[in-house]
Coordinates of C-alpha atoms in Angstrom, one line a residue:
M1 CA 4.1 -15.4 10.3
A2 CA 2.2 -15.3 13.5
I3 CA -0.2 -12.7 15.1
T4 CA 0.3 -12.9 18.5
D5 CA -1.1 -11.1 21.8
A6 CA 2.5 -11.0 23.6
P7 CA 3.0 -7.3 25.2
D8 CA 6.6 -7.4 24.7
C9 CA 6.4 -8.0 21.0
D10 CA 8.6 -5.6 19.1
L11 CA 6.4 -5.2 16.0
V12 CA 3.1 -3.7 16.5
F13 CA 0.3 -3.3 13.2
Y14 CA -2.2 -0.6 14.0
T15 CA -4.9 -0.8 11.6
N16 CA -8.7 -1.6 10.9
P17 CA -9.7 -4.3 8.2
M18 CA -11.2 -1.9 5.8
S19 CA -8.4 0.7 5.2
R20 CA -5.2 1.1 3.7
G21 CA -4.0 -1.2 6.5
R22 CA -4.8 -4.2 4.0
I23 CA -1.6 -3.3 2.1
V24 CA 0.5 -3.4 5.2
R25 CA -1.2 -6.6 6.3
W26 CA -0.2 -8.1 2.7
M27 CA 3.5 -6.7 3.4
L28 CA 3.7 -8.5 6.8
E29 CA 2.7 -11.4 5.4
E30 CA 5.2 -11.2 3.0
V31 CA 8.0 -10.6 5.2
G32 CA 6.9 -13.5 7.3
V33 CA 7.4 -12.0 11.0
E34 CA 5.3 -12.2 14.0
Y35 CA 3.7 -8.7 14.8
R36 CA 1.0 -7.9 17.3
Q37 CA -2.2 -6.1 16.1
V38 CA -4.1 -3.5 17.6
L39 CA -7.5 -3.1 15.8
L40 CA -9.0 0.7 16.1
D41 CA -12.3 1.8 15.0
Y42 CA -12.9 5.0 12.7
D43 CA -15.2 7.2 15.2
T44 CA -13.4 7.0 18.7
Q45 CA -9.9 5.3 18.9
M46 CA -8.1 6.7 15.8
K47 CA -8.8 9.9 17.7
S48 CA -7.8 9.0 21.1
E49 CA -5.4 10.9 22.8
D50 CA -3.2 8.0 22.8
Y51 CA -3.3 6.8 19.6
L52 CA -2.6 10.8 18.3
A53 CA 0.8 10.3 20.0
I54 CA 1.5 7.5 17.5
N55 CA 0.1 9.0 14.5
P56 CA -1.2 12.7 14.6
M57 CA -2.9 12.4 11.7
G58 CA -5.6 10.1 13.3
K59 CA -5.5 7.6 10.6
V60 CA -4.1 4.0 10.0
P61 CA -2.2 1.9 9.4
A62 CA 0.8 3.0 11.6
L63 CA 3.5 0.9 12.8
V64 CA 6.0 0.7 15.6
H65 CA 8.8 -1.5 15.4
R66 CA 11.5 -1.2 18.4
G67 CA 9.9 1.8 19.7
E68 CA 10.1 3.6 16.5
V69 CA 7.1 5.0 14.3
V70 CA 6.5 4.4 10.8
T71 CA 3.7 5.7 9.2
E72 CA 2.1 5.9 5.3
C73 CA 1.8 2.7 3.4
A74 CA 4.6 3.2 1.0
A75 CA 7.0 4.1 3.5
I76 CA 6.0 0.7 5.7
C77 CA 6.5 -1.2 2.8
A78 CA 10.0 0.0 2.0
Y79 CA 10.8 -0.2 5.6
L80 CA 9.6 -3.5 6.1
A81 CA 11.7 -4.7 3.2
D82 CA 14.5 -3.0 4.8
A83 CA 14.0 -4.3 8.3
F84 CA 14.0 -7.7 7.6
P85 CA 16.2 -8.2 4.6
E86 CA 15.9 -12.1 4.9
A87 CA 12.7 -11.5 3.3
G88 CA 14.0 -10.9 0.0
L89 CA 11.7 -7.9 -0.6
A90 CA 13.9 -5.2 -1.7
P91 CA 16.6 -5.0 -4.7
E92 CA 20.1 -4.7 -3.8
P93 CA 20.7 -1.6 -3.4
A94 CA 22.4 -1.0 -6.4
A95 CA 19.6 -1.9 -8.6
R96 CA 16.6 0.2 -6.6
A97 CA 16.0 2.8 -9.5
A98 CA 13.1 1.4 -10.6
Y99 CA 11.8 0.2 -7.3
Y100 CA 11.7 3.3 -5.6
R101 CA 10.6 5.3 -8.6
W102 CA 7.6 3.3 -9.0
L103 CA 7.2 2.6 -5.4
F104 CA 6.8 6.1 -4.7
F105 CA 4.9 6.9 -8.2
A106 CA 2.1 5.3 -6.8
A107 CA 2.1 6.8 -3.8
G108 CA 2.4 10.3 -5.1
P109 CA 1.0 10.9 -8.5
L110 CA -1.0 8.0 -9.0
E111 CA -3.1 8.1 -5.7
A112 CA -3.3 11.8 -6.1
A113 CA -4.7 11.7 -10.0
V114 CA -6.9 8.3 -8.8
M115 CA -8.6 10.5 -5.8
D116 CA -9.1 13.8 -7.8
R117 CA -10.9 11.9 -10.0
V118 CA -13.2 9.8 -7.5
L119 CA -13.8 13.5 -6.2
Q120 CA -14.4 15.1 -9.4
A121 CA -12.0 17.5 -8.7
E122 CA -10.9 18.9 -12.1
V123 CA -8.0 19.9 -13.0
R124 CA -7.6 22.8 -15.8
R125 CA -5.2 22.7 -18.8
D126 CA -3.9 25.6 -17.2
Q127 CA -3.2 24.3 -13.9
E128 CA -1.6 20.9 -15.2
R129 CA 1.6 22.0 -14.0
M130 CA 0.7 23.0 -10.4
V131 CA 0.0 19.3 -9.9
G132 CA 2.2 16.4 -9.5
Y133 CA 0.7 14.2 -12.2
G134 CA -0.3 16.5 -14.6
T135 CA -3.0 14.4 -15.9
Y136 CA -4.8 11.4 -14.8
E137 CA -4.6 9.8 -18.3
R138 CA -0.9 10.5 -18.5
T139 CA -0.3 9.4 -14.9
V140 CA -2.2 6.1 -16.1
N141 CA -0.3 5.7 -19.2
A142 CA 2.9 5.9 -17.3
M143 CA 2.0 3.0 -15.1
T144 CA 0.5 1.0 -17.5
G145 CA 4.3 1.1 -19.1
A146 CA 5.7 0.5 -15.8
V147 CA 3.6 -3.1 -15.2
S148 CA 4.1 -4.4 -18.7
A149 CA 7.9 -3.6 -19.3
H150 CA 8.8 -6.6 -16.9
Q151 CA 7.2 -9.3 -15.0
Y152 CA 7.3 -7.3 -12.2
V153 CA 7.2 -3.4 -11.8
A154 CA 11.0 -3.4 -10.5
G155 CA 12.1 -6.3 -12.9
D156 CA 11.7 -9.8 -12.9
R157 CA 11.7 -10.2 -9.1
F158 CA 8.8 -9.5 -6.8
S159 CA 9.3 -6.9 -4.2
A160 CA 7.7 -4.6 -1.9
A161 CA 6.9 -2.1 -4.5
D162 CA 4.6 -4.7 -6.2
V163 CA 2.8 -5.0 -2.7
Y164 CA 1.5 -1.2 -2.9
V165 CA 1.7 -1.1 -6.8
G166 CA -0.7 -3.7 -7.1
S167 CA -2.8 -3.3 -4.2
H168 CA -3.5 0.2 -5.8
L169 CA -4.5 -1.3 -9.0
M170 CA -6.7 -4.2 -7.7
W171 CA -8.6 -2.0 -5.6
G172 CA -9.0 0.8 -8.3
M173 CA -9.9 -1.8 -11.1
E174 CA -12.7 -3.4 -8.3
F175 CA -14.3 -0.4 -7.5
G176 CA -13.7 1.4 -11.0
S177 CA -11.6 4.5 -9.7
I178 CA -9.1 3.1 -12.2
T179 CA -9.7 2.3 -15.8
R180 CA -9.2 -1.5 -16.5
R181 CA -6.5 -2.1 -18.9
P182 CA -5.2 -5.4 -20.5
E183 CA -1.9 -4.6 -18.9
F184 CA -3.2 -3.9 -15.5
E185 CA -5.3 -7.2 -15.5
A186 CA -2.2 -8.8 -16.4
Y187 CA 0.0 -7.4 -13.9
V188 CA -2.3 -8.2 -11.0
A189 CA -3.1 -11.6 -12.2
R190 CA 0.7 -12.4 -11.8
L191 CA 0.2 -11.6 -7.9
S192 CA -3.3 -12.7 -7.3
D193 CA -2.6 -16.2 -6.2
R194 CA 0.7 -15.0 -4.0
P195 CA 0.1 -17.4 -0.6
A196 CA 0.6 -14.3 1.5
L197 CA -1.7 -12.0 -0.3
L198 CA -4.3 -14.6 0.4
A199 CA -3.4 -15.3 3.9
A200 CA -3.6 -11.1 4.6
K201 CA -7.3 -11.5 2.6
A202 CA -8.1 -14.1 4.6
I203 CA -7.6 -12.0 7.6
D204 CA -9.0 -9.2 7.0
D205 CA -12.4 -10.3 5.6
G206 CA -12.7 -12.5 8.4
L207 CA -12.4 -9.2 10.7
A208 CA -14.5 -7.3 8.6
A209 CA -17.2 -9.8 8.9
Q210 CA -17.3 -9.9 12.8
P211 CA -20.4 -7.7 14.0
G212 CA -19.7 -4.6 15.8

């Protein structure tokens, strides 16, 4: 992998080191391809007319690959795994049931349940059927089973789903938004020494430490 300043690079990554862009940075390091990064601040650049033309949500990360825009971290992870199959980050199509299931479970029910908990948005018992996750406890129990059934979330081989699921569990346990469980800690431990994760963390930590 190499970050390049070449304006003609066909893979452009819009991010901020204090954002979910860290998930995509890890994925880019796993893929190992050259990309150009564009760093945006929250107050002005993410809401600029030029960037809103790329992501109308005014949020990062976003990826532009050969002129096509991909947003949302889970989608970017899945896209990169497919766009660069030589990295081996997605199972064969016939073996993707668990891969898709837990990648998008983390993007949907898990993130929603965790954010509602952080925001202290209480779901009454009679409202559980209205929300995709039902209850926080049920969601976390399902995720516990997923990460403890095999070495990795989609089986015995690391995949893009582990980048996404692992990121959520790492951050959630670090900041207290996800309850620490032995199964989560064991799963995260299996990921924590991956060279791509360490390289991505070093890049973003370095950027975050810069003044201004």
